Short mmCIF file of C-alpha atoms in Angstrom, two decimals:
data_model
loop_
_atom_site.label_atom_id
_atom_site.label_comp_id
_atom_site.label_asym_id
_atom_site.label_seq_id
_atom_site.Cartn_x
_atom_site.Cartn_y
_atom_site.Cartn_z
CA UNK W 149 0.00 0.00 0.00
CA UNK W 150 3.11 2.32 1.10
CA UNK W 151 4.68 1.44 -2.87
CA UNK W 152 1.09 2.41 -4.38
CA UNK W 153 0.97 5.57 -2.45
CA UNK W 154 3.94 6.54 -3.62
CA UNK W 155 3.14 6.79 -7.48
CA UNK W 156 0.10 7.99 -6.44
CA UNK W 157 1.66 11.12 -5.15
CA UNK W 158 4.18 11.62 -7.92
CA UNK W 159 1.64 10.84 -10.95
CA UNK W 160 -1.02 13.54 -9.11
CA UNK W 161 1.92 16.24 -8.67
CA UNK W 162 2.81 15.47 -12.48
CA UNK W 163 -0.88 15.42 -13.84
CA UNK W 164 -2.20 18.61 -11.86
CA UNK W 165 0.72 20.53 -13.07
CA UNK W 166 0.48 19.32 -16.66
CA UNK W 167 -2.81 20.48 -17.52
CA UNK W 168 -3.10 23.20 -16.12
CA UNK W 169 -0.27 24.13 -18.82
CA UNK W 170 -1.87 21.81 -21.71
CA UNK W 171 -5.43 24.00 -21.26
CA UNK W 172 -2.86 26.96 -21.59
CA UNK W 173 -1.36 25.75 -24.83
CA UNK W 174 -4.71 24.50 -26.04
CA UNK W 175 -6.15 28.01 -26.04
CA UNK W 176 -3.56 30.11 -27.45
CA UNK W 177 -2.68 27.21 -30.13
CA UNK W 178 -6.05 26.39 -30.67
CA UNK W 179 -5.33 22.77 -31.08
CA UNK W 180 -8.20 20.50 -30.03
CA UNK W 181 -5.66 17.20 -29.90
CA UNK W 182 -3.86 19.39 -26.90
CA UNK W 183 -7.15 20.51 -24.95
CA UNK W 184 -8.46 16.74 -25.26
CA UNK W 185 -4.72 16.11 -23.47
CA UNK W 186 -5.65 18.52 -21.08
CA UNK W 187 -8.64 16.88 -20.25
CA UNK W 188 -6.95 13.65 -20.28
CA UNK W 189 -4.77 15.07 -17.26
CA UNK W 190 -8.00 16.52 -15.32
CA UNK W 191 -9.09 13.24 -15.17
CA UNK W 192 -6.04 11.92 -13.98
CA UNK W 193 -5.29 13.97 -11.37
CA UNK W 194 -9.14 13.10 -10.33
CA UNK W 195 -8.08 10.01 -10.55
CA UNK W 196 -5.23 9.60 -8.34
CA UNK W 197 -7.33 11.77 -5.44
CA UNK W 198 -10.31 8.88 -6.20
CA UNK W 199 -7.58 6.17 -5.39
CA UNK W 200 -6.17 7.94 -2.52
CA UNK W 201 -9.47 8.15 -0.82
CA UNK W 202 -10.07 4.68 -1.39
CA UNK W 203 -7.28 3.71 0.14
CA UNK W 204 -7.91 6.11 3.34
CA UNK W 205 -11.47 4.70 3.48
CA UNK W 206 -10.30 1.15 3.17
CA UNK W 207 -8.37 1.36 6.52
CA UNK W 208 -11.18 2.21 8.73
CA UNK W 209 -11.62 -0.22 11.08
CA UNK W 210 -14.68 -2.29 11.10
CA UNK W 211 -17.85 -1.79 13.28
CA UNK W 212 -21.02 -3.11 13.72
CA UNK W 213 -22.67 -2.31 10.02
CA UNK W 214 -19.24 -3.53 8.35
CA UNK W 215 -17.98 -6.76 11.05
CA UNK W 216 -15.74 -7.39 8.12
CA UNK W 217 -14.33 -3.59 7.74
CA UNK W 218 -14.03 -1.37 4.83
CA UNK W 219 -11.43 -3.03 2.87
CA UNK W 220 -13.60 -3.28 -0.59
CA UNK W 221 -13.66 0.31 -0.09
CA UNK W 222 -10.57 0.41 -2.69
CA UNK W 223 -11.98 -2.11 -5.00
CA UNK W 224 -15.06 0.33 -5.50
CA UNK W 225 -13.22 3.38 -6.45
CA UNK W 226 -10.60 1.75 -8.46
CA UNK W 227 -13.96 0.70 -9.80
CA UNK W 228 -14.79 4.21 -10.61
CA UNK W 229 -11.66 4.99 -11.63
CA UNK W 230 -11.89 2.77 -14.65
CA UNK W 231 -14.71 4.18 -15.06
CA UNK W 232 -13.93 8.01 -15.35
CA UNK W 233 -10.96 7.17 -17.83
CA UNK W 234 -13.47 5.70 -19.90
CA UNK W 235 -16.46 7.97 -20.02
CA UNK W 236 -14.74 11.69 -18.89
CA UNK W 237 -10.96 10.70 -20.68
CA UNK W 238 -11.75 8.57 -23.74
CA UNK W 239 -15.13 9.73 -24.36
CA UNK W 240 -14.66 13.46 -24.29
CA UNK W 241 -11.49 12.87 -26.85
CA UNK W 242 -13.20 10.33 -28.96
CA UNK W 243 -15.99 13.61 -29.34
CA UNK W 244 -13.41 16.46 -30.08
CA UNK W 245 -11.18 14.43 -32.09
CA UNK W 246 -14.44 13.86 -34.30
CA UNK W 247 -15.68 17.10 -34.38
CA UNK W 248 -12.44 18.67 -35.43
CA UNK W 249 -11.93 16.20 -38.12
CA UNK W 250 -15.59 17.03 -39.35
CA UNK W 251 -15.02 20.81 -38.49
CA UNK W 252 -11.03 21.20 -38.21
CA UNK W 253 -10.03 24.83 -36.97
CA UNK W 254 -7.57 26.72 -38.33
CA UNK W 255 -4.07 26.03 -35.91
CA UNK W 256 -2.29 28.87 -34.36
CA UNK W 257 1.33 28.99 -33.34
CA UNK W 258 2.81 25.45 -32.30
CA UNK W 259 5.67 26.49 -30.54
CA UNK W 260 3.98 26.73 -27.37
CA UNK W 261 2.40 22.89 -28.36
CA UNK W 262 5.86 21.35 -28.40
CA UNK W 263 6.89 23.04 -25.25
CA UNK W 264 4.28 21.85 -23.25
CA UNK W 265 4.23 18.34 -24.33
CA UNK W 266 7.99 17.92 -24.22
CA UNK W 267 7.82 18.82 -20.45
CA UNK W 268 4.68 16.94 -20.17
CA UNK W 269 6.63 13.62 -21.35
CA UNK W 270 9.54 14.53 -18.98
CA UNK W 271 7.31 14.53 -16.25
CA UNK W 272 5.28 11.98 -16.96
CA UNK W 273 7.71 9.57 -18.05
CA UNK W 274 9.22 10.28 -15.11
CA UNK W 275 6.00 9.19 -13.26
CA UNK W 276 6.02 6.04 -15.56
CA UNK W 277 9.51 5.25 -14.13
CA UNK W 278 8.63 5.50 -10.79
CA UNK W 279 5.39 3.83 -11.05
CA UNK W 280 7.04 0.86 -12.83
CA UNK W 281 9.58 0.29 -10.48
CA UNK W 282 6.69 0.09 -7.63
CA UNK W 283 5.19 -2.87 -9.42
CA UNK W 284 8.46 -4.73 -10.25
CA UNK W 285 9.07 -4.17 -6.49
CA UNK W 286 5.78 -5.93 -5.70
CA UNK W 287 5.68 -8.46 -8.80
CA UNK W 288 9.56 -9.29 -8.00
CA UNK W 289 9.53 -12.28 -10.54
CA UNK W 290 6.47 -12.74 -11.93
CA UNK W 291 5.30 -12.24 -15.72
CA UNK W 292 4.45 -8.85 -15.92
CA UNK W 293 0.69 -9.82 -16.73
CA UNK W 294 0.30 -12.25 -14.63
CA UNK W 295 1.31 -9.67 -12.06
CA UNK W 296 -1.30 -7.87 -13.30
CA UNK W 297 -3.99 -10.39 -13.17
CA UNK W 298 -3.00 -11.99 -9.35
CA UNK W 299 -2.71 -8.72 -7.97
CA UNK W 300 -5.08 -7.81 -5.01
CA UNK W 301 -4.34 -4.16 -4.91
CA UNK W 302 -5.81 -1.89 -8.09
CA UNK W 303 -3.74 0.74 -7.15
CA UNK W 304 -0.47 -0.79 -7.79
CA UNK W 305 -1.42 -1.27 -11.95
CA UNK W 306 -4.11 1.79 -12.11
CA UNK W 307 -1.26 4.36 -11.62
CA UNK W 308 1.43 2.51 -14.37
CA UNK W 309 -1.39 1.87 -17.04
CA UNK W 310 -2.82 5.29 -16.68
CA UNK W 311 1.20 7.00 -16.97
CA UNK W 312 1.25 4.11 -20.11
CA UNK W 313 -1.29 5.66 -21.68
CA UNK W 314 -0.40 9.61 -20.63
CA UNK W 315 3.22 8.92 -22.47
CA UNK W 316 1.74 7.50 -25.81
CA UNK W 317 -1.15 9.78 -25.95
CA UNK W 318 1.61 12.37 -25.66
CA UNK W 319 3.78 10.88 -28.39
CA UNK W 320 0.69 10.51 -30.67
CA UNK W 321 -0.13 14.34 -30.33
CA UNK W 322 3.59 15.53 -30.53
CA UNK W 323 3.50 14.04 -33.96
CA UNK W 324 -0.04 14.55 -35.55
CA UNK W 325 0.63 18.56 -34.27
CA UNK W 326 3.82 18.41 -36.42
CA UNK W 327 2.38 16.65 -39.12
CA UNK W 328 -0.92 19.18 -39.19
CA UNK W 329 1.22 21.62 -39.55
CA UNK W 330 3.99 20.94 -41.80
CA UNK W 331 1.35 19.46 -44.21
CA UNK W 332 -1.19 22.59 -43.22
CA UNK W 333 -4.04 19.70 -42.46
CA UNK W 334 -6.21 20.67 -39.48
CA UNK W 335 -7.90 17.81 -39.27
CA UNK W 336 -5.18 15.79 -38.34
CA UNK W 337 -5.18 17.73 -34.57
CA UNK W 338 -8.66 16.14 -34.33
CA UNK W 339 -7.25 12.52 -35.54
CA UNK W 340 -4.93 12.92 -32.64
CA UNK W 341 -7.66 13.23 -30.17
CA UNK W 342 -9.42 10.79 -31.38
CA UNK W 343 -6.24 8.49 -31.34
CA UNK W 344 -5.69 9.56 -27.66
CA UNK W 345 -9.16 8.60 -26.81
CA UNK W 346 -8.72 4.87 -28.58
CA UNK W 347 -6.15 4.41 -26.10
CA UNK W 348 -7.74 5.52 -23.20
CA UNK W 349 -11.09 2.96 -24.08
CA UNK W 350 -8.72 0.59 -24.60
CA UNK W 351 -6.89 1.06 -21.08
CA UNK W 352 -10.42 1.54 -19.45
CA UNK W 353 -11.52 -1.74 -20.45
CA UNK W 354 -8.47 -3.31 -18.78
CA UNK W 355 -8.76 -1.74 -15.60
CA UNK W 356 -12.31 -2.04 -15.25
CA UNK W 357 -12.01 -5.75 -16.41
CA UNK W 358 -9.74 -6.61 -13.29
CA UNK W 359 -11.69 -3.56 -10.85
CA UNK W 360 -14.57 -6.03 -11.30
CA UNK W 361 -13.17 -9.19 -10.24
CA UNK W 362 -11.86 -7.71 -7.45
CA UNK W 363 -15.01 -5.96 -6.59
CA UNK W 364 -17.28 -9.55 -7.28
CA UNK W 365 -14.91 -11.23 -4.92
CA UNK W 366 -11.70 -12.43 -5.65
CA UNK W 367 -10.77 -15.92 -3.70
CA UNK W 368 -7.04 -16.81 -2.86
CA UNK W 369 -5.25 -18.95 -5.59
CA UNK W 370 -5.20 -22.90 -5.68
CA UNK W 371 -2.23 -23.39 -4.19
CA UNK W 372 -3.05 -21.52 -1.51
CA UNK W 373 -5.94 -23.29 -0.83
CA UNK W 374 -4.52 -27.16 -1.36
CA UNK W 375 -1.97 -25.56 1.28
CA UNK W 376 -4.47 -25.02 3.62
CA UNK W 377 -6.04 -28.13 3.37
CA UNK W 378 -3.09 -30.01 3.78
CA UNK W 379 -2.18 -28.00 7.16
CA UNK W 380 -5.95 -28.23 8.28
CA UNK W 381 -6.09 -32.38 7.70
CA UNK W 382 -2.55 -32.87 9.06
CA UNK W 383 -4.30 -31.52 11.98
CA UNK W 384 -4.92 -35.12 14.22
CA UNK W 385 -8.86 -34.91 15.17
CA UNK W 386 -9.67 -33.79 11.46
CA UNK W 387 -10.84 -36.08 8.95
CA UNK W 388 -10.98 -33.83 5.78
CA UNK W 389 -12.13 -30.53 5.04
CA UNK W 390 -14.80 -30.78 2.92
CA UNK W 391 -15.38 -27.36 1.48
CA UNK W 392 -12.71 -24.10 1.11
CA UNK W 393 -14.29 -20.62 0.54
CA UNK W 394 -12.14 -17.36 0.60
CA UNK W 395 -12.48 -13.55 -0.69
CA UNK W 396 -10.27 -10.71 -0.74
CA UNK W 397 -11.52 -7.89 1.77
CA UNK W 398 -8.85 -5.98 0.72
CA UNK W 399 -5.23 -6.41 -0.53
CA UNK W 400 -4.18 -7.26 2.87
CA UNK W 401 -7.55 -9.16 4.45
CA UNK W 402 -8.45 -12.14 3.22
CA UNK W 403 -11.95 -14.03 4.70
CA UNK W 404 -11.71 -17.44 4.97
CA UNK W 405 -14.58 -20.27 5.36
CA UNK W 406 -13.71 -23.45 5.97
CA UNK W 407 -16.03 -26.82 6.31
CA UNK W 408 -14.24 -29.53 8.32
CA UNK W 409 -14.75 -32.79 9.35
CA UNK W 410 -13.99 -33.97 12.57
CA UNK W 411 -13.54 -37.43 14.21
CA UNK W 412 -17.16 -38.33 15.40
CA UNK W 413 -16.23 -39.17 18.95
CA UNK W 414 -15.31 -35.54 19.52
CA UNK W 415 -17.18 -33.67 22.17
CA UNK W 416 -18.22 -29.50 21.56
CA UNK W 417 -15.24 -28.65 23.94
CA UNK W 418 -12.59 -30.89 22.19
CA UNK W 419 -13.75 -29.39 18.77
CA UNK W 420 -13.91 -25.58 19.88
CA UNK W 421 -10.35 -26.36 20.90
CA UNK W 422 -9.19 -27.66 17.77
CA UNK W 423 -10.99 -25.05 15.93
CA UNK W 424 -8.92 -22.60 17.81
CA UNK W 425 -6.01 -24.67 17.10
CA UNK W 426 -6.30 -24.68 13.69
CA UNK W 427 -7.17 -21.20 13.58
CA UNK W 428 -3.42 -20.19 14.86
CA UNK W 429 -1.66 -22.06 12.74
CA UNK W 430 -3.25 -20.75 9.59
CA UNK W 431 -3.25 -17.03 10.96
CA UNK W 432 0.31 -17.84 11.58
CA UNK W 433 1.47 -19.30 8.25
CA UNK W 434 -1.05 -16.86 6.09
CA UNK W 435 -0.40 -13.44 7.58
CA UNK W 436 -3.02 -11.65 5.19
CA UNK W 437 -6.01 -14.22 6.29
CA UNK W 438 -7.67 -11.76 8.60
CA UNK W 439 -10.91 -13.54 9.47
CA UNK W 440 -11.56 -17.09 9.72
CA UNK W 441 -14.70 -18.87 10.26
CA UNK W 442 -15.04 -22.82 10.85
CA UNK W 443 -18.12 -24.87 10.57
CA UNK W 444 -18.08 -28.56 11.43
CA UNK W 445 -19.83 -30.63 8.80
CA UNK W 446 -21.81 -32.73 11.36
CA UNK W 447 -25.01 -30.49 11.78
CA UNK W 448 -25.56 -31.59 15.62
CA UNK W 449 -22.58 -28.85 15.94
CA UNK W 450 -23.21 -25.56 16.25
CA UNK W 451 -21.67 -22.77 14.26
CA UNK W 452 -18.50 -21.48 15.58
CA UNK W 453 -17.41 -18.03 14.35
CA UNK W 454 -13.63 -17.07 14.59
CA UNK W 455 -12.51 -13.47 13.91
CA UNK W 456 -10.13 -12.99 16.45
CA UNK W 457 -10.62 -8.80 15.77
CA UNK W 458 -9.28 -8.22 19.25
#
């Protein structure tokens, strides 16, 4: 969460002081590819202040409406954050980029233009490069998808797709601009936006893609759970677990539900015991399971609930 945070801050800093200069250059150029940029920063910047309350609000502790706490908290903004680059980003380029090719506006001066966006790739690439180093730090060997795909915290692949996608959309406008005007085709500005917006659909339907998994419930992986049931049955007054359930609360709090059998001859006391036992030893070898709750598959047992929150 500390590595997220981190290229939070840096991408916000970079993105709030970026288009404020982009709207600049947009208006006195009169290029529509570098006010759809501008916007593409604006939502950014929202962005990264949508992930860092998620975050915040995902550390509350729980209570009595939320006995689990507020962990999904993140999943649901990250959620929105896919969201926003979609509809407010992509769609509100996709629009300008059209109606400047349709209607293309005579450019002004693009000296200002290649200002802007070289500083603009400075400072986001240099966001890039910090936010990419995060998530090697945090993927450590894994394929870089895969990373992408296992990972239980949004905010550690929002931040390095959304830089991604700030450096090529800033590429893509450096050289349509150039092109529109060494050629003296207008319309070519609005191709750029509409290019930038492509990208930004593209990278929306990513991020929501794996928002939403997270969001429905994401369980630990298989060998996590054969793991478990090997350390649960090699437990000496269990017979076999009969059913594994798990979901992510949040990137660090996982809920687990387990269904064991226990040798028949077992009284409530000598099972509430060995619930307890078991209970340690998997809070102990799985520091992110959080909650853990234990049902005997004889139904002459009662339910027995173990959060150990205190």
């Amino acid at each position: 969460m500390a590595s997220s945070k981190t290229s939070i801050y840096a991408a916000l800093i970079a993105n709030l002081l970026i288009a404020i200069t982009k709207f600049i250059a947009g208006g006195i150029s009169n290029s529509a590819a570098m006010v759809a940029e501008g916007v593409h920063s604006v939502v950014d910047t929202v962005n990264e202040l949508l992930l860092l309350l998620g975050i915040h609000r995902s550390k509350k502790l729980p209570d009595a409406t939320h006995p689990f706490g507020y962990g999904k908290e993140l999943y649901f903004w990250s959620f929105i954050v896919s969201i926003m680059i979609f509809g407010l980003g992509g769609g509100i380029s996709i629009y300008q980029g059209i109606a400047h090719i349709i209607k293309p506006e005579e450019l002004g001066d693009p000296t200002i233009n290649y200002i802007v966006l070289g500083l603009s790739i400075v400072f986001e690439g240099a966001s890039l490069i910090i936010a990419i180093k995060q998530f090697n730090q945090i993927r450590g060997a894994t394929p870089f998808w895969q990373a992408v795909v296992k990972s239980k915290d949004p905010s550690s692949f929002l931040v390095l797709f959304e830089d991604a996608a700030a450096v090529a959309g800033l590429f893509i406008v450096m050289i349509c601009v150039y092109i529109s005007h060494s050629l003296n085709k207008p319309y070519i500005d609005g191709v750029a936006s509409l290019l930038v917006g492509l990208i930004l659909v593209v990278v929306s339907a990513i991020l929501a893609r794996e928002s939403r998994s997270l969001l429905m419930g994401e369980g630990v992986s298989s060998q996590t759970r054969d793991k478990i049931c090997r350390m649960v049955e090699g437990d000496g007054h269990v017979v076999k677990v009969q059913h594994i359930l798990s979901t992510y609360q949040s990137p660090t709090e996982v809920l687990l539900m387990l269904i064991v059998a226990f040798k028949e001859d077992m009284d409530t006391e000598e099972i509430n015991k060995a619930i307890d036992r078991i209970r340690d030893v998997i809070k102990t070898e799985f520091n992110l399971v959080r909650f853990v709750i234990i049902q005997p598959e004889s139904l002459e047992h009662h339910v027995l609930w173990n959060d150990d929150k205190h």
